[in-house]
PDB file of C-alpha atoms in Angstrom:
ATOM      1  CA  GLN A   7      18.059-132.541  76.774  1.00  0.00           C
ATOM      2  CA  VAL A   8      18.999-136.130  77.468  1.00  0.00           C
ATOM      3  CA  GLN A   9      22.269-136.650  79.303  1.00  0.00           C
ATOM      4  CA  VAL A  10      23.957-139.981  79.928  1.00  0.00           C
ATOM      5  CA  VAL A  11      26.640-140.130  82.605  1.00  0.00           C
ATOM      6  CA  GLU A  12      28.872-143.105  83.370  1.00  0.00           C
ATOM      7  CA  SER A  13      30.990-143.907  86.389  1.00  0.00           C
ATOM      8  CA  GLY A  14      32.811-146.782  88.023  1.00  0.00           C
ATOM      9  CA  GLY A  15      35.786-147.413  85.786  1.00  0.00           C
ATOM     10  CA  GLY A  16      39.302-147.706  87.043  1.00  0.00           C
ATOM     11  CA  LEU A  17      42.339-149.900  87.473  1.00  0.00           C
ATOM     12  CA  VAL A  18      41.885-153.392  88.850  1.00  0.00           C
ATOM     13  CA  GLN A  19      44.066-156.469  89.125  1.00  0.00           C
ATOM     14  CA  PRO A  20      43.249-159.662  87.241  1.00  0.00           C
ATOM     15  CA  GLY A  21      40.553-161.573  89.065  1.00  0.00           C
ATOM     16  CA  GLY A  22      39.135-158.433  90.583  1.00  0.00           C
ATOM     17  CA  SER A  23      35.735-156.815  90.213  1.00  0.00           C
ATOM     18  CA  LEU A  24      34.249-153.508  89.201  1.00  0.00           C
ATOM     19  CA  ARG A  25      30.730-152.198  88.912  1.00  0.00           C
ATOM     20  CA  LEU A  26      29.916-149.659  86.249  1.00  0.00           C
ATOM     21  CA  SER A  27      26.933-147.359  86.556  1.00  0.00           C
ATOM     22  CA  CYS A  28      25.178-145.303  83.935  1.00  0.00           C
ATOM     23  CA  ALA A  29      22.257-142.950  84.416  1.00  0.00           C
ATOM     24  CA  ALA A  30      20.172-141.066  81.892  1.00  0.00           C
ATOM     25  CA  SER A  31      18.395-137.855  82.779  1.00  0.00           C
ATOM     26  CA  GLY A  32      16.056-135.561  80.949  1.00  0.00           C
ATOM     27  CA  SER A  33      14.066-138.284  79.232  1.00  0.00           C
ATOM     28  CA  ARG A  34      10.300-138.288  78.990  1.00  0.00           C
ATOM     29  CA  PHE A  35      10.184-141.978  78.173  1.00  0.00           C
ATOM     30  CA  SER A  36      11.050-145.301  79.697  1.00  0.00           C
ATOM     31  CA  PHE A  37      13.937-147.079  78.050  1.00  0.00           C
ATOM     32  CA  ALA A  38      13.445-149.663  75.356  1.00  0.00           C
ATOM     33  CA  ALA A  39      16.907-151.130  75.783  1.00  0.00           C
ATOM     34  CA  MET A  40      20.087-150.487  77.715  1.00  0.00           C
ATOM     35  CA  GLY A  41      23.486-151.804  76.824  1.00  0.00           C
ATOM     36  CA  TRP A  42      27.172-151.762  77.521  1.00  0.00           C
ATOM     37  CA  TYR A  43      29.710-151.650  74.729  1.00  0.00           C
ATOM     38  CA  ARG A  44      33.447-151.704  74.898  1.00  0.00           C
ATOM     39  CA  GLN A  45      36.310-150.756  72.643  1.00  0.00           C
ATOM     40  CA  ALA A  46      39.821-152.016  73.213  1.00  0.00           C
ATOM     41  CA  PRO A  47      42.882-150.480  71.551  1.00  0.00           C
ATOM     42  CA  GLY A  48      43.089-151.540  67.933  1.00  0.00           C
ATOM     43  CA  LYS A  49      39.685-153.207  67.981  1.00  0.00           C
ATOM     44  CA  GLN A  50      36.180-152.306  66.928  1.00  0.00           C
ATOM     45  CA  ARG A  51      33.536-151.411  69.448  1.00  0.00           C
ATOM     46  CA  GLU A  52      31.604-154.486  70.490  1.00  0.00           C
ATOM     47  CA  LEU A  53      28.542-155.275  72.526  1.00  0.00           C
ATOM     48  CA  ALA A  54      29.340-156.601  75.982  1.00  0.00           C
ATOM     49  CA  ALA A  55      25.844-156.830  77.447  1.00  0.00           C
ATOM     50  CA  GLN A  56      22.371-155.457  76.955  1.00  0.00           C
ATOM     51  CA  ILE A  57      18.933-155.684  78.499  1.00  0.00           C
ATOM     52  CA  THR A  58      15.589-154.865  76.939  1.00  0.00           C
ATOM     53  CA  LEU A  59      12.457-153.360  78.405  1.00  0.00           C
ATOM     54  CA  GLY A  60      11.115-156.874  78.729  1.00  0.00           C
ATOM     55  CA  GLY A  61      14.130-157.930  80.755  1.00  0.00           C
ATOM     56  CA  VAL A  62      15.797-160.039  78.095  1.00  0.00           C
ATOM     57  CA  GLU A  63      19.559-160.100  78.623  1.00  0.00           C
ATOM     58  CA  ASP A  64      22.216-160.704  76.022  1.00  0.00           C
ATOM     59  CA  TYR A  65      25.948-161.141  76.612  1.00  0.00           C
ATOM     60  CA  ALA A  66      28.992-161.486  74.470  1.00  0.00           C
ATOM     61  CA  ASP A  67      30.461-164.963  74.679  1.00  0.00           C
ATOM     62  CA  SER A  68      33.659-163.529  76.086  1.00  0.00           C
ATOM     63  CA  VAL A  69      31.919-162.182  79.202  1.00  0.00           C
ATOM     64  CA  LYS A  70      29.234-164.782  79.876  1.00  0.00           C
ATOM     65  CA  GLY A  71      29.360-166.039  83.417  1.00  0.00           C
ATOM     66  CA  ARG A  72      31.507-163.123  84.541  1.00  0.00           C
ATOM     67  CA  PHE A  73      29.465-160.001  83.781  1.00  0.00           C
ATOM     68  CA  THR A  74      25.923-159.246  84.876  1.00  0.00           C
ATOM     69  CA  ILE A  75      23.768-156.405  83.626  1.00  0.00           C
ATOM     70  CA  SER A  76      21.014-154.994  85.800  1.00  0.00           C
ATOM     71  CA  ARG A  77      18.758-151.980  85.836  1.00  0.00           C
ATOM     72  CA  ASP A  78      16.816-149.549  87.958  1.00  0.00           C
ATOM     73  CA  ASN A  79      13.915-148.612  85.741  1.00  0.00           C
ATOM     74  CA  ALA A  80      12.553-145.923  88.032  1.00  0.00           C
ATOM     75  CA  ASN A  81      15.786-143.973  87.776  1.00  0.00           C
ATOM     76  CA  ASN A  82      16.799-144.896  84.223  1.00  0.00           C
ATOM     77  CA  THR A  83      19.992-146.443  85.489  1.00  0.00           C
ATOM     78  CA  VAL A  84      21.880-149.454  84.216  1.00  0.00           C
ATOM     79  CA  TYR A  85      24.711-151.314  85.911  1.00  0.00           C
ATOM     80  CA  LEU A  86      27.370-153.705  84.775  1.00  0.00           C
ATOM     81  CA  GLN A  87      28.831-155.937  87.459  1.00  0.00           C
ATOM     82  CA  MET A  88      32.151-157.274  86.224  1.00  0.00           C
ATOM     83  CA  ASN A  89      33.754-160.161  88.080  1.00  0.00           C
ATOM     84  CA  SER A  90      36.823-162.268  87.414  1.00  0.00           C
ATOM     85  CA  LEU A  91      38.249-159.534  85.259  1.00  0.00           C
ATOM     86  CA  GLU A  92      40.948-160.414  82.782  1.00  0.00           C
ATOM     87  CA  PRO A  93      43.511-158.262  80.975  1.00  0.00           C
ATOM     88  CA  GLU A  94      41.528-158.854  77.801  1.00  0.00           C
ATOM     89  CA  ASP A  95      38.658-156.911  79.364  1.00  0.00           C
ATOM     90  CA  THR A  96      40.723-153.728  79.245  1.00  0.00           C
ATOM     91  CA  ALA A  97      38.782-151.227  77.175  1.00  0.00           C
ATOM     92  CA  VAL A  98      36.772-148.063  77.226  1.00  0.00           C
ATOM     93  CA  TYR A  99      33.249-149.007  78.209  1.00  0.00           C
ATOM     94  CA  TYR A 100      30.297-147.077  76.843  1.00  0.00           C
ATOM     95  CA  CYS A 101      26.711-147.339  77.971  1.00  0.00           C
ATOM     96  CA  LYS A 102      23.851-146.812  75.587  1.00  0.00           C
ATOM     97  CA  PHE A 103      20.193-146.098  76.192  1.00  0.00           C
ATOM     98  CA  THR A 104      17.602-146.624  73.500  1.00  0.00           C
ATOM     99  CA  PHE A 105      14.277-144.944  74.064  1.00  0.00           C
ATOM    100  CA  GLY A 106      11.820-142.370  72.821  1.00  0.00           C
ATOM    101  CA  VAL A 107       9.438-142.032  69.925  1.00  0.00           C
ATOM    102  CA  PRO A 108      10.939-142.733  67.501  1.00  0.00           C
ATOM    103  CA  LEU A 109      13.559-144.915  69.136  1.00  0.00           C
ATOM    104  CA  THR A 110      16.834-143.071  69.542  1.00  0.00           C
ATOM    105  CA  ASP A 111      20.254-144.091  70.838  1.00  0.00           C
ATOM    106  CA  TYR A 112      21.946-142.073  73.555  1.00  0.00           C
ATOM    107  CA  TRP A 113      25.553-142.780  74.483  1.00  0.00           C
ATOM    108  CA  GLY A 114      27.574-142.199  77.592  1.00  0.00           C
ATOM    109  CA  GLN A 115      30.952-140.524  77.511  1.00  0.00           C
ATOM    110  CA  GLY A 116      32.874-143.721  78.152  1.00  0.00           C
ATOM    111  CA  THR A 117      34.790-144.921  81.173  1.00  0.00           C
ATOM    112  CA  GLN A 118      38.185-146.590  81.130  1.00  0.00           C
ATOM    113  CA  VAL A 119      38.581-150.054  82.607  1.00  0.00           C
ATOM    114  CA  THR A 120      42.138-151.301  82.911  1.00  0.00           C
ATOM    115  CA  VAL A 121      42.897-154.800  84.153  1.00  0.00           C
ATOM    116  CA  SER A 122      46.563-155.176  84.945  1.00  0.00           C
ATOM    117  CA  SER A 123      48.875-156.421  87.648  1.00  0.00           C
TER     118      SER A 123
END
């Protein structure tokens, strides 16, 4: 059974930083893609950042220059370094792994990030 576990959320003041971590266990395959999504109150879930097996990174315009996605392939772990956080970044953040044959999405449980003074 594949399990995806997130950690690292919390309360931070504007301008602060957080690092989210997400690890998948129980997989027989290397990941094809890893991503971070977020959902703010009253809004649809949106892609914040993702990285493919080939190392191609993609960021939402709203987080470019502030967020950085990275990975530890050997341990099926993905990170999201969030700097210069703004109140608008407040959301539940979900990680997603895509891997297997056929390709399948696996989601984390979500972690709350609150940016407030």
